[in-house]
Short mmCIF file of C-alpha atoms in Angstrom, two decimals:
data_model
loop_
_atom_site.label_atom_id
_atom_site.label_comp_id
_atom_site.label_asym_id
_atom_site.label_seq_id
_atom_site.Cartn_x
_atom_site.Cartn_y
_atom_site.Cartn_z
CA UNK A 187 -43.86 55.73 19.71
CA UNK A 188 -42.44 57.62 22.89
CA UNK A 189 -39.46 55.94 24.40
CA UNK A 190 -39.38 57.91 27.34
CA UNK A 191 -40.20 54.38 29.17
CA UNK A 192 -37.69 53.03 31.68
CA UNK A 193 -34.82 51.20 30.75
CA UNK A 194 -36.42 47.87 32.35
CA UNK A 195 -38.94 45.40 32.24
CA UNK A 196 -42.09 46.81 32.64
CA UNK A 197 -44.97 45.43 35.07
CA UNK A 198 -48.47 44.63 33.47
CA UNK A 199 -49.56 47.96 35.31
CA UNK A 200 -46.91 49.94 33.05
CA UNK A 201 -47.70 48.20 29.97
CA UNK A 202 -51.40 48.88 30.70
CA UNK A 203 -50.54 53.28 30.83
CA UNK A 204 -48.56 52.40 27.79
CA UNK A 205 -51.63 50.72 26.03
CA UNK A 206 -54.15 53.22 27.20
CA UNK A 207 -51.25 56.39 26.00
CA UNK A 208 -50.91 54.70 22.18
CA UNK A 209 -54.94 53.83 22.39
CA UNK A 210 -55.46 58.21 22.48
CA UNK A 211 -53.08 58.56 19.52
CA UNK A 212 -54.50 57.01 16.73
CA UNK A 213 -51.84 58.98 14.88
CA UNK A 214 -49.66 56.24 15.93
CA UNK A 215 -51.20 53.17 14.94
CA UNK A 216 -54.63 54.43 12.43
CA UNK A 217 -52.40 53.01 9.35
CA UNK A 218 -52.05 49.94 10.11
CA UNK A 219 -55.64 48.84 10.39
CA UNK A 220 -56.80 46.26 7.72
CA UNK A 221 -59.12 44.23 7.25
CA UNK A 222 -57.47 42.31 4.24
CA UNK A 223 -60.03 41.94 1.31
CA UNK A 224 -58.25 38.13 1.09
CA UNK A 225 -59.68 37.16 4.50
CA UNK A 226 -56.30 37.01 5.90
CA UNK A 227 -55.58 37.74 9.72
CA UNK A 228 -53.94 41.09 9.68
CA UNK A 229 -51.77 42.61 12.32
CA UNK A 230 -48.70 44.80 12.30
CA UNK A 231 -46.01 45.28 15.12
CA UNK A 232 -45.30 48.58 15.77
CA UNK A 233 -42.40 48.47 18.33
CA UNK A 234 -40.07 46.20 19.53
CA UNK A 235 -37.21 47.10 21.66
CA UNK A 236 -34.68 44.70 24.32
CA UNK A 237 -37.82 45.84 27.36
CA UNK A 238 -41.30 45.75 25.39
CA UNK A 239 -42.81 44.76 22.06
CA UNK A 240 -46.20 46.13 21.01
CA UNK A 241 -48.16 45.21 18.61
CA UNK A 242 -52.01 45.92 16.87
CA UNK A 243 -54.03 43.38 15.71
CA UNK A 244 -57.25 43.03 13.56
CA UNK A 245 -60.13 40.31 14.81
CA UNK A 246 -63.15 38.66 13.04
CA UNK A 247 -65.47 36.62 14.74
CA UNK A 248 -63.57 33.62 13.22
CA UNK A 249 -60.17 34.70 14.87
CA UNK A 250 -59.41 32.83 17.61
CA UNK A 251 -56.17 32.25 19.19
CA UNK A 252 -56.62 29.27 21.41
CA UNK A 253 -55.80 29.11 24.74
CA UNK A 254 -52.32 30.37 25.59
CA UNK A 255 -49.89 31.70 28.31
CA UNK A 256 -46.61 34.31 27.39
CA UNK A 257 -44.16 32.34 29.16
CA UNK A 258 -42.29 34.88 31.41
CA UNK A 259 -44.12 38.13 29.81
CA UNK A 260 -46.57 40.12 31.21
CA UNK A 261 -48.98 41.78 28.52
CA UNK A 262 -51.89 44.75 28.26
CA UNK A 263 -54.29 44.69 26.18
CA UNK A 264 -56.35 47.81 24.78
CA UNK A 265 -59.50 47.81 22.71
CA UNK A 266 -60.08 50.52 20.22
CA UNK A 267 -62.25 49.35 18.08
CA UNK A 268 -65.48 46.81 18.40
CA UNK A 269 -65.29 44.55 21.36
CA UNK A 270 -62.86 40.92 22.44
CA UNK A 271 -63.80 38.52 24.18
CA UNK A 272 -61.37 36.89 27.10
CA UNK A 273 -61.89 33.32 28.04
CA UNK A 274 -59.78 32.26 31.21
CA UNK A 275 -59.72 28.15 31.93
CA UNK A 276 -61.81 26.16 34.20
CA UNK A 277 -60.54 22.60 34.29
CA UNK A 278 -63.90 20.58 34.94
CA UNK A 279 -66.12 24.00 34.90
CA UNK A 280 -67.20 26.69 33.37
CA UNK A 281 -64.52 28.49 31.67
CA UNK A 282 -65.07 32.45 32.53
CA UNK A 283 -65.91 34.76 29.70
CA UNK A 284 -65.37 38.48 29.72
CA UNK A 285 -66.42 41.06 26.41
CA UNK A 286 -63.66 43.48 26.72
CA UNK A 287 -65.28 46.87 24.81
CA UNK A 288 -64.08 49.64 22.89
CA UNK A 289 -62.51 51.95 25.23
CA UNK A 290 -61.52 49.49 27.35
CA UNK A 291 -58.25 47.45 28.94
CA UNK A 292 -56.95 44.42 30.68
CA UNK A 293 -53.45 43.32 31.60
CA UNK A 294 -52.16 40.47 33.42
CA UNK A 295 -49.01 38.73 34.64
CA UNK A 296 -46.88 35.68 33.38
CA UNK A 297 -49.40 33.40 35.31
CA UNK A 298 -52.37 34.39 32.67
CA UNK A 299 -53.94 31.65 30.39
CA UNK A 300 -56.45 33.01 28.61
CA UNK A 301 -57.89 32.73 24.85
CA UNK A 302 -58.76 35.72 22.58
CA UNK A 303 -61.55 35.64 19.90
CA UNK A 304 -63.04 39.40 18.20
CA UNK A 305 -66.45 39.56 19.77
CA UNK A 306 -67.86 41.93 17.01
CA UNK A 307 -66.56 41.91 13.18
CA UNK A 308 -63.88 44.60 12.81
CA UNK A 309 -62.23 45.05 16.20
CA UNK A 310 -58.69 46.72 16.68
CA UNK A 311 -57.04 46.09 19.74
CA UNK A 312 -53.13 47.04 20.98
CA UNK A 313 -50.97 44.54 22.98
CA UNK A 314 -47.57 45.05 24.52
CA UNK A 315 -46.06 42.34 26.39
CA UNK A 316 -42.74 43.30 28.66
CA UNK A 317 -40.53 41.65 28.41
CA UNK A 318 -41.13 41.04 24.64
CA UNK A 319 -42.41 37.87 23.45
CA UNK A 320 -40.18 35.05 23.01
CA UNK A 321 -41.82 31.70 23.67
CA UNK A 322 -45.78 30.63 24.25
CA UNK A 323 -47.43 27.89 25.87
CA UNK A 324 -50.05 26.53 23.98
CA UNK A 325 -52.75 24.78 25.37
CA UNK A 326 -55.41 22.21 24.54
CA UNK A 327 -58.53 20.66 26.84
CA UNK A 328 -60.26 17.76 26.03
CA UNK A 329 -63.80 16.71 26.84
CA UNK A 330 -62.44 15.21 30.15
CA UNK A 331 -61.06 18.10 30.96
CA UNK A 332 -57.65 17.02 30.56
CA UNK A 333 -55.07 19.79 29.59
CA UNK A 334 -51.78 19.75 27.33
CA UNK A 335 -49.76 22.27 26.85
CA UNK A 336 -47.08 22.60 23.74
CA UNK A 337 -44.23 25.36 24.12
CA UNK A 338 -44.09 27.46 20.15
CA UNK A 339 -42.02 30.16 19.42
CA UNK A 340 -43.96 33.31 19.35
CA UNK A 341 -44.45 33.32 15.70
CA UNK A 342 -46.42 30.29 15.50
CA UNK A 343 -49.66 30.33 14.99
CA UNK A 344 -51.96 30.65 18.01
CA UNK A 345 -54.90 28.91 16.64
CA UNK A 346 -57.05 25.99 19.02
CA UNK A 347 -54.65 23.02 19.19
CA UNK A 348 -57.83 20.69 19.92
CA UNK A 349 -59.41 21.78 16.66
CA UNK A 350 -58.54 20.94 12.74
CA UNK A 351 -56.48 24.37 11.67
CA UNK A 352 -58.25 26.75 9.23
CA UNK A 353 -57.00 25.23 6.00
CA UNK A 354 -52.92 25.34 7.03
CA UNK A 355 -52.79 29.44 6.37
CA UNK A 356 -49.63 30.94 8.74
CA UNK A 357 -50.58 33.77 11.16
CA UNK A 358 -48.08 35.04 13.03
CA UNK A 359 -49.89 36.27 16.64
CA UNK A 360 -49.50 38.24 19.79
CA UNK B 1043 -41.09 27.00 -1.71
CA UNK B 1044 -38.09 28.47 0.53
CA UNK B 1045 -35.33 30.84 -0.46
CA UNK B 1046 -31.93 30.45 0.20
CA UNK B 1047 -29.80 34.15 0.17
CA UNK B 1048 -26.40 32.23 1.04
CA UNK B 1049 -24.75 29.85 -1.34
CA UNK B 1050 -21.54 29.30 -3.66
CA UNK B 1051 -20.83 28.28 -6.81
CA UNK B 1052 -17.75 28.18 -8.83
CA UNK B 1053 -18.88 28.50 -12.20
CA UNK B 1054 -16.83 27.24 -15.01
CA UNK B 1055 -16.01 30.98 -16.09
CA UNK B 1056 -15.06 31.68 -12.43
CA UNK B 1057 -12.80 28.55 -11.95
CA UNK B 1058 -10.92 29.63 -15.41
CA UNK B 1059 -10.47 32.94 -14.38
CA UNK B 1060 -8.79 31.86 -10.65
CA UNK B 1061 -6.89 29.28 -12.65
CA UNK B 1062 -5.75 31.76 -14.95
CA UNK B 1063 -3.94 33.82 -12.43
CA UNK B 1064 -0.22 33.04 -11.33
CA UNK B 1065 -0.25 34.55 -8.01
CA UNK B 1066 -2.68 33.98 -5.14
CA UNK B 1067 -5.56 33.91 -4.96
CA UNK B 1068 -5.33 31.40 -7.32
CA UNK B 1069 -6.60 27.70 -8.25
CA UNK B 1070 -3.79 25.20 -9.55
CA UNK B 1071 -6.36 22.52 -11.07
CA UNK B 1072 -8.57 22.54 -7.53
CA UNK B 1073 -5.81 23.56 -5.56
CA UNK B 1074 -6.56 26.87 -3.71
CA UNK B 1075 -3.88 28.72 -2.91
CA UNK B 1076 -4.27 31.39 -0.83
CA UNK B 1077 -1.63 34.23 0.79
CA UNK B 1078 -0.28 32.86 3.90
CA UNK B 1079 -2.46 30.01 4.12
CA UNK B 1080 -1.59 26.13 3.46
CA UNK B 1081 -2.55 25.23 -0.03
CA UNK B 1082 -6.69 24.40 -0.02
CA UNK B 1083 -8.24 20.68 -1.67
CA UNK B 1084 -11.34 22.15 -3.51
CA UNK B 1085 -13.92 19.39 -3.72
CA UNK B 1086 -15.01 19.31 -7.65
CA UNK B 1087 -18.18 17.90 -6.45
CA UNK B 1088 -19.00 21.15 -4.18
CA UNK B 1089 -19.43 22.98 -7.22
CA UNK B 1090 -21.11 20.74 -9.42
CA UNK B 1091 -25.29 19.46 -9.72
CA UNK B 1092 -26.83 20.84 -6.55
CA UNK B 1093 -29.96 19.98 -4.97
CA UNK B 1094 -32.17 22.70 -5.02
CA UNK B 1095 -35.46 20.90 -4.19
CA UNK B 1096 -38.10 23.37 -2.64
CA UNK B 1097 -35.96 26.71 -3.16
CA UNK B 1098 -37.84 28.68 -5.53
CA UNK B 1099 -34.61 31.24 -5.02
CA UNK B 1100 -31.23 30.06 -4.30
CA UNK B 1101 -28.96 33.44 -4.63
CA UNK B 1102 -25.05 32.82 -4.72
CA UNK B 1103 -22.73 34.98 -4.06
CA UNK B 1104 -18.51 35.44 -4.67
CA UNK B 1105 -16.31 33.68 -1.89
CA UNK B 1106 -15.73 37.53 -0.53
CA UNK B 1107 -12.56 35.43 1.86
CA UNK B 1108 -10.66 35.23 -0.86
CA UNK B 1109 -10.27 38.61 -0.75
CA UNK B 1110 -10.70 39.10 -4.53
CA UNK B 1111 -12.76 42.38 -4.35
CA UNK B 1112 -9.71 43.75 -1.99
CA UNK B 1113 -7.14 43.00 -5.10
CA UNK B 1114 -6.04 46.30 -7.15
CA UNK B 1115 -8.99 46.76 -9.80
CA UNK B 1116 -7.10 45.13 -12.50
CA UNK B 1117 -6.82 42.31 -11.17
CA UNK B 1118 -9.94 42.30 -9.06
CA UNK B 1119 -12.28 43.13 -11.74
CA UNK B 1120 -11.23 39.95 -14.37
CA UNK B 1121 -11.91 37.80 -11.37
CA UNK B 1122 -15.98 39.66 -10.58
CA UNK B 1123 -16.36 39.70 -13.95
CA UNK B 1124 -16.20 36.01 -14.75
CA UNK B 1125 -17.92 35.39 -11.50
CA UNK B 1126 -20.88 37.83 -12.52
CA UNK B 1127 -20.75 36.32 -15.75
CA UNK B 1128 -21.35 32.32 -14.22
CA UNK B 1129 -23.34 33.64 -12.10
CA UNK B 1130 -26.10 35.05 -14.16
CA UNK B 1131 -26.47 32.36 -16.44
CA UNK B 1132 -27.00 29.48 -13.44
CA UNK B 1133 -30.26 27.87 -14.13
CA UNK B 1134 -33.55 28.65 -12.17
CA UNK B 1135 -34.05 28.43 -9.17
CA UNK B 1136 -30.18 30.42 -8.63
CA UNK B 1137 -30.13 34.35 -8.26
CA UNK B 1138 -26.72 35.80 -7.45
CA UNK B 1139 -25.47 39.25 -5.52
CA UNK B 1140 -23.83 41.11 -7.26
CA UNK B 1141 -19.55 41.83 -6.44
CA UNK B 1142 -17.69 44.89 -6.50
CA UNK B 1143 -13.79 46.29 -6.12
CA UNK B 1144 -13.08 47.80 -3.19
CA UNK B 1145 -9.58 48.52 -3.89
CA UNK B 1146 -10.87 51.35 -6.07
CA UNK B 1147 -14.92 52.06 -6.07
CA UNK B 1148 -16.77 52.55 -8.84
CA UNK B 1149 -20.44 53.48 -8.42
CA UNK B 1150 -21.45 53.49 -12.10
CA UNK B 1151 -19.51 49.78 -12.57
CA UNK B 1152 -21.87 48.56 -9.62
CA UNK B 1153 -24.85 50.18 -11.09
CA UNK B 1154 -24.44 48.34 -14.50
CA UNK B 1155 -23.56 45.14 -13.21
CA UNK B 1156 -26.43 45.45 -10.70
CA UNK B 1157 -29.09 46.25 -14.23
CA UNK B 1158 -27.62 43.51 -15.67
CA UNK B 1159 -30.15 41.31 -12.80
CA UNK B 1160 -28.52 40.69 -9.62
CA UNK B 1161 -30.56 40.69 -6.51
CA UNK B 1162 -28.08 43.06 -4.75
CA UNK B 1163 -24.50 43.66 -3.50
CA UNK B 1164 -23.09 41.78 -1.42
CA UNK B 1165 -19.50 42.98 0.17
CA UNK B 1166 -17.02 41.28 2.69
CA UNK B 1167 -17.32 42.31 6.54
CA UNK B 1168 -13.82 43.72 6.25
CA UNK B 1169 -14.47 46.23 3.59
CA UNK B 1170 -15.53 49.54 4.59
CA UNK B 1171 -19.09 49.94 2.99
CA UNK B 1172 -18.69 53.06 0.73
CA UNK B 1173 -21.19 55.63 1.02
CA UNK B 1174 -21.20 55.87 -2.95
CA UNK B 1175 -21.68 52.21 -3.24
CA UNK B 1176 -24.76 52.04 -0.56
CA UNK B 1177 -26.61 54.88 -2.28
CA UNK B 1178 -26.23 52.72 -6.04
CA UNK B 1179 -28.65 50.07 -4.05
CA UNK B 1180 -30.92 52.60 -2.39
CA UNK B 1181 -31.63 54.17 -5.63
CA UNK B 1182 -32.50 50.65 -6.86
CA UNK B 1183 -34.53 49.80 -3.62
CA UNK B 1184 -31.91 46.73 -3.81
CA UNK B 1185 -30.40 44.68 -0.43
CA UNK B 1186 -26.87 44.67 0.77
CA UNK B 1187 -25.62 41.25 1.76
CA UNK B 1188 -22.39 41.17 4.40
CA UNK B 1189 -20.17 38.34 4.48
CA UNK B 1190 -17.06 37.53 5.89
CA UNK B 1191 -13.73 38.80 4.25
CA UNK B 1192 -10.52 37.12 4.39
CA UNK B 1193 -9.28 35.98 8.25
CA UNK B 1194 -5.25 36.31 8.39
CA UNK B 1195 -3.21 33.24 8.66
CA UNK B 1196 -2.57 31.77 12.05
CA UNK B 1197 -0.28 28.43 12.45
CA UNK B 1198 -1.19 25.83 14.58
CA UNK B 1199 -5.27 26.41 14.69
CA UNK B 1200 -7.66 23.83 13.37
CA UNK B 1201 -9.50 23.73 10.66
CA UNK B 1202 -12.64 25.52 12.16
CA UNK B 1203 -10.82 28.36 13.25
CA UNK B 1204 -11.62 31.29 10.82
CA UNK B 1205 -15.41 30.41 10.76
CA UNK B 1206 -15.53 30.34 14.73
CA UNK B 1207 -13.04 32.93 15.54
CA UNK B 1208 -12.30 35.79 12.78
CA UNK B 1209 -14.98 35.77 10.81
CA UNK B 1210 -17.69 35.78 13.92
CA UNK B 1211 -15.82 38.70 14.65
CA UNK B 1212 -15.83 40.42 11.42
CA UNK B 1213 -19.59 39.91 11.83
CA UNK B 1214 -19.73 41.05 14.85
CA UNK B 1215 -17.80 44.40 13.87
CA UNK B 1216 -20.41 44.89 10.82
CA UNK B 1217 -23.21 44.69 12.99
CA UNK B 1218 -22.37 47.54 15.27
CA UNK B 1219 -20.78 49.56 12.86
CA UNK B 1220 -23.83 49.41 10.45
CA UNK B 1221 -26.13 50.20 13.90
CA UNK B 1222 -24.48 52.74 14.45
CA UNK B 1223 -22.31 54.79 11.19
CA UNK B 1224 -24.07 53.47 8.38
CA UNK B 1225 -27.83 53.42 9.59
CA UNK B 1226 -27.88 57.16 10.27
CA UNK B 1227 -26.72 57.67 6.56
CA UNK B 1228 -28.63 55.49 4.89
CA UNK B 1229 -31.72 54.97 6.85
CA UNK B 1230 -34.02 52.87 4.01
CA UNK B 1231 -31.44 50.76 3.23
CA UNK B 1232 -31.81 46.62 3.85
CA UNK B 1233 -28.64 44.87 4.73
CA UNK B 1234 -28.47 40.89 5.91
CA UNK B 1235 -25.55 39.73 7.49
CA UNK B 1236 -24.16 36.23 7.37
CA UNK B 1237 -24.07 33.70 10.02
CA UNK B 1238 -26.79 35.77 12.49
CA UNK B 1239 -24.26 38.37 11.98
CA UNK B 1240 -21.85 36.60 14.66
CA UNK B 1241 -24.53 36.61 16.91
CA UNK B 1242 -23.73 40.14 17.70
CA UNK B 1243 -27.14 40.99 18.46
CA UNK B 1244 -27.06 38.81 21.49
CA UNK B 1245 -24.88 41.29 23.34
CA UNK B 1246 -27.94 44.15 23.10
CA UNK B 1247 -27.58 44.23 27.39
CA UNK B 1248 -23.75 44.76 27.34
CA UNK B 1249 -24.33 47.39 24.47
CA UNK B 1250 -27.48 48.96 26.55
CA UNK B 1251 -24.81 48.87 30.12
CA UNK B 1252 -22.36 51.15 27.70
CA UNK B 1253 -24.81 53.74 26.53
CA UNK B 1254 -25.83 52.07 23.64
CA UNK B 1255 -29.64 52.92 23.63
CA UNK B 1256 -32.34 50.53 24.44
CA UNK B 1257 -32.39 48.07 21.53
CA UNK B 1258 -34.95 48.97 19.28
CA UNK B 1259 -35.07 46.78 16.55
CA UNK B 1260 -34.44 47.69 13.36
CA UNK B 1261 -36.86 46.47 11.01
CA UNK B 1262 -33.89 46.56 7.59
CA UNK B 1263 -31.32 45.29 9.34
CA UNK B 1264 -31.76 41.07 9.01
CA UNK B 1265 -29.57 37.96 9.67
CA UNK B 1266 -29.08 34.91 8.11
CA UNK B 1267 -28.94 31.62 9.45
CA UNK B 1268 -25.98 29.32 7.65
CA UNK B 1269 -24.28 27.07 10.10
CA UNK B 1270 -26.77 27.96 13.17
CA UNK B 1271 -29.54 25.77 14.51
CA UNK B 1272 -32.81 26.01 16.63
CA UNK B 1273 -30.15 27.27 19.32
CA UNK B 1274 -28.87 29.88 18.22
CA UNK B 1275 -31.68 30.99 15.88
CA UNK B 1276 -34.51 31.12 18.89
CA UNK B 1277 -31.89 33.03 20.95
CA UNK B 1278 -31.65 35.49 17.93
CA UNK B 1279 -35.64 35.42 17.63
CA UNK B 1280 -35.16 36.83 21.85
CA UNK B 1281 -33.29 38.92 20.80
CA UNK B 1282 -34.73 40.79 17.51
CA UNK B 1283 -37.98 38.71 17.64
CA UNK B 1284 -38.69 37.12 14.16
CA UNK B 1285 -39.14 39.29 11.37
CA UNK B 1286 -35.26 40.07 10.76
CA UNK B 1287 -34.14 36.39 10.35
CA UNK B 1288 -33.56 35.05 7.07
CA UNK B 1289 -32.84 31.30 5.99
CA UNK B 1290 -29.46 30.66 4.14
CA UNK B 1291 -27.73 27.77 3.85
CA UNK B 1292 -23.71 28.48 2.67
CA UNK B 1293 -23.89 25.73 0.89
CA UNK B 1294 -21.71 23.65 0.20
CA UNK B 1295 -20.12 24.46 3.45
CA UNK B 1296 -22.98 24.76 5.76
CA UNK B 1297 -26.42 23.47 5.52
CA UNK B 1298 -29.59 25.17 6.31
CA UNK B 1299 -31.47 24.77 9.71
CA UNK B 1300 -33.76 21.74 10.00
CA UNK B 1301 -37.18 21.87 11.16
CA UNK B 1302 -37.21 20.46 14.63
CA UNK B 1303 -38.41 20.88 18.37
CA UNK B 1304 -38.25 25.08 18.85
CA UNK B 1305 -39.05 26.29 15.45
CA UNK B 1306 -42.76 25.63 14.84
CA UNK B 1307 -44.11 25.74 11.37
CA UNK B 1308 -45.08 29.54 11.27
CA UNK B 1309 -41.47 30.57 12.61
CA UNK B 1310 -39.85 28.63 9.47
CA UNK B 1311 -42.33 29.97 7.04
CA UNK B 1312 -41.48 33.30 8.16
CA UNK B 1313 -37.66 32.43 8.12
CA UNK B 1314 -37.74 30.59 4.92
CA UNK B 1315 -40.22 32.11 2.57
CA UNK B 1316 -41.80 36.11 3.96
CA UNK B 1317 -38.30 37.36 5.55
CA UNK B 1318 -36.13 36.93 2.93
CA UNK B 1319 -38.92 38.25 -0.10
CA UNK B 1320 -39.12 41.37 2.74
CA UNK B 1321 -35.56 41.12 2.93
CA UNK B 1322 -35.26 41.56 -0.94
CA UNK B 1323 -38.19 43.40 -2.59
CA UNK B 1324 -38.89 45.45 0.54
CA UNK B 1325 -42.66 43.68 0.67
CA UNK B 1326 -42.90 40.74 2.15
CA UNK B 1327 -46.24 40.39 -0.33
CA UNK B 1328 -44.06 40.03 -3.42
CA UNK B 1329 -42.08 37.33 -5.28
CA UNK B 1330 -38.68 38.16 -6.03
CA UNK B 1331 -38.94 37.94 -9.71
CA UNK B 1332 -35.92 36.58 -11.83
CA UNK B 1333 -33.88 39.01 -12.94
CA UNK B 1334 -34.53 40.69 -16.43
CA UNK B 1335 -31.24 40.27 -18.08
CA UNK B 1336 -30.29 36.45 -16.89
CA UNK B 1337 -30.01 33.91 -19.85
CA UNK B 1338 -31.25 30.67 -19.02
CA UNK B 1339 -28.05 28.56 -19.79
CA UNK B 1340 -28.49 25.02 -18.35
CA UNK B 1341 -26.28 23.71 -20.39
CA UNK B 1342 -23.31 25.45 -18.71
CA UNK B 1343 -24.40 24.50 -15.26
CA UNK B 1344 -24.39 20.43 -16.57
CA UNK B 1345 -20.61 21.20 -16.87
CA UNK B 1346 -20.04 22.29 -14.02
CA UNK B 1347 -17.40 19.89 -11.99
CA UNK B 1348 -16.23 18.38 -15.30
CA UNK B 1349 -13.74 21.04 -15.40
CA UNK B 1350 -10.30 18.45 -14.94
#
């Protein structure tokens, strides 16, 4: 991966060029897609300095990381393969739901809480997050509406806190 | 199942051969007697029945501060010898690393005693890692473990002292000198230092303000946990994020980090059980699988601790 980046923490704008740059060179990232035949969540990191951490990640419909925020990071979020789909929070309403395609990207800022499931079998997608990740909030909301939110390193599974966890297997996440 | 890659043992073999010395380091019955250093209680029970419940890999390793593998090789090598030889037959669930001399280096020494089963070397902070020694474990796709070396006498300090003061800097100088000298010579080599190597890695911005780079992690270089808690170790996770951090214990001196508040369940698994198989078969995938040429000797590790 280039390091010609600045010496700094990026803004979600930055991170965004520096999704969309490694989304045109497959080169950089092709060899890490699985799909593992063991129905494991698969996803590789494939740079982490002291400014930004970047990683690629493999989604089935099943995937779903819950709903979460990255603490003090902001992230970007590139889709080269199949389709996500991004659900932001609605205490008391609808939550909003956006199908992020192939081709496409989103970023966002610290304030973000949002949830992540693959919208078609087989999607790729690339993340960085600047500065890297470090701690998550988790989040769960009941059928009143009424939200908790846990704080988990960034290795711990992001998985729906409201919901029974897929049969105690460890994913580490972005 | 967890692994441990930081414990001790004083094997009977071992405790004969430091008893069988007349100058230091030596053991007079369990009295440790160091150069320069008031004469050391050793605790019988330390070294006798430990609990290894949930380890499915417990690896010791030779007490590298008392500077035995800094000795002249004739007296060094009696001493690694009877260690190796405790050492390899400790019941399952134990591993060991493998010692060497430093005084005098012998590549094809380390490369037998390594075939014999060890999981790798491991070599005190203070000791210059030899270029001939490093490229014995590369060509066996083996580890390198660094520990702290002897810390020189000082009157009046307490008892903490060398674990707080010397040897976090010994770990400290490893770190950056392995960053820096040793990486660009041995680039596929995995080495875990001791004690989250001093927490060296938590000075990345002072390192970046000197010209230091912009600290990309290295994905080989790990650090083990004895003696640090959810503290330190989420600090370290900052710092390196979590792939690099492995669990070890230094028992009996230290004790491994306990779940709590900080470290969710998916941060310990990675500590406890995928680092450290990463950390010693390269693949995080694999088991390490007991070495070949250990004997299963039970029997000796019942006597342990019966030795007065």
């Amino acid at each position: 991966m280039s390091t010609n980046l600045p010496a700094r923490t990026l803004d979600r704008r930055e991170l965004r060029d520096l999704v969309d740059d490694l989304a045109a060179n497959p080169a950089q990232w092709q060899d890490q897609v699985a799909f593992p035949a063991d129905g494991g969540r698969h996803y590789a990191s494939l740079y982490r300095d002291a400014y930004v951490d970047v990683w690629l990640l493999c989604w089935r419909p099943e995937d779903d990381t819950g709903w979460h925020d990255h603490d003090i990071s902001s992230g970007a979020v590139h889709v080269v393969q199949g389709g996500l789909l991004e659900c932001n929070p609605r205490i008391g309403g609808e939550h909003l739901e956006t199908v992020v395609a192939e081709g496409q990207s989103f970023h966002f800022g610290p304030d973000h809480i949002h949830r992540l499931t693959g919208a078609v079998d087989r999607s790729v997608s690339i993340h960085a997050y600047s500065p890297p990740l470090w701690r998550l909030g988790q989040y769960s909301i009941d059928d009143t509406g009424l939200m908790r939110r846990v704080s988990v390193s960034y290795a711990d599974e992001l998985r729906p806190i409201d919901e029974t966890p897929a049969s105690g297997v460890m994913e580490e996440v972005a | 199942m967890s692994i441990d890659v930081h414990q001790h043992l004083w094997t009977p073999s071992f405790v004969d051969a430091l008893r069988a010395r007349a100058t230091p380091p030596y053991l007079d019955g369990w009295t440790l007697i160091l150069d320069g250093e008031p004469p050391y209680e050793v605790n019988p029970a330390d070294h006798a029945a430990r609990d290894t419940t949930g380890l499915e890999l417990a690896l010791v390793s030779l007490s590298s501060p008392l500077g035995i593998e800094s000795l002249p090789p004739e007296e060094a090598w009696p001493l690694i010898d009877a260690y190796h030889e405790g050492a390899l037959e400790l019941p399952e669930p134990f591993g060991a690393w493998a010692a060497t001399c430093h005084s005098e280096i012998d590549p094809d020494r380390l490369a037998a005693d390594l075939d014999r089963g060890f999981h790798g070397l491991q070599i005190p902070a203070t000791a210059a890692p030899d270029d001939r020694l490093l490229e014995v474990l590369t060509a066996r796709d083996l580890p390198l473990f660094v520990h702290p070396g002897p810390a020189a006498a000082e009157q009046d300090r307490p008892g903490w002292w060398p674990a707080l003061v010397p040897y976090v800097q010994q770990m400290h100088a490893a770190w950056h000198h392995f960053r820096a000298v040793v990486r660009p010579r041995h680039p596929r080599l995995r080495v875990c230092f001791a004690l989250l190597a001093g927490l060296a890695p938590l000075h990345s911005e002072r390192l970046i303000a000197r010209g230091g780079g912009r600290g990309r992690v290295d994905p080989d270089l790990f650090v083990e946990t004895s003696s640090y808690g959810p503290r330190a170790i989420d600090a370290i996770i900052r710092e390196l994020g979590i792939d690099v951090v492995v669990n070890g214990s230094d028992a009996p001196y230290a004790t491994a980090f306990q779940d709590g508040p900080g470290i969710g369940p998916a941060a310990a698994h990675a500590i406890r059980v995928t680092n450290p198989r990463r950390l010693l078969c390269g693949d995080a995938s694999s088991a390490p699988s007991p070495p070949p040429a250990r004997r299963a000797a039970a029997a000796t590790f019942s006597r342990m601790g019966r030795e007065e």
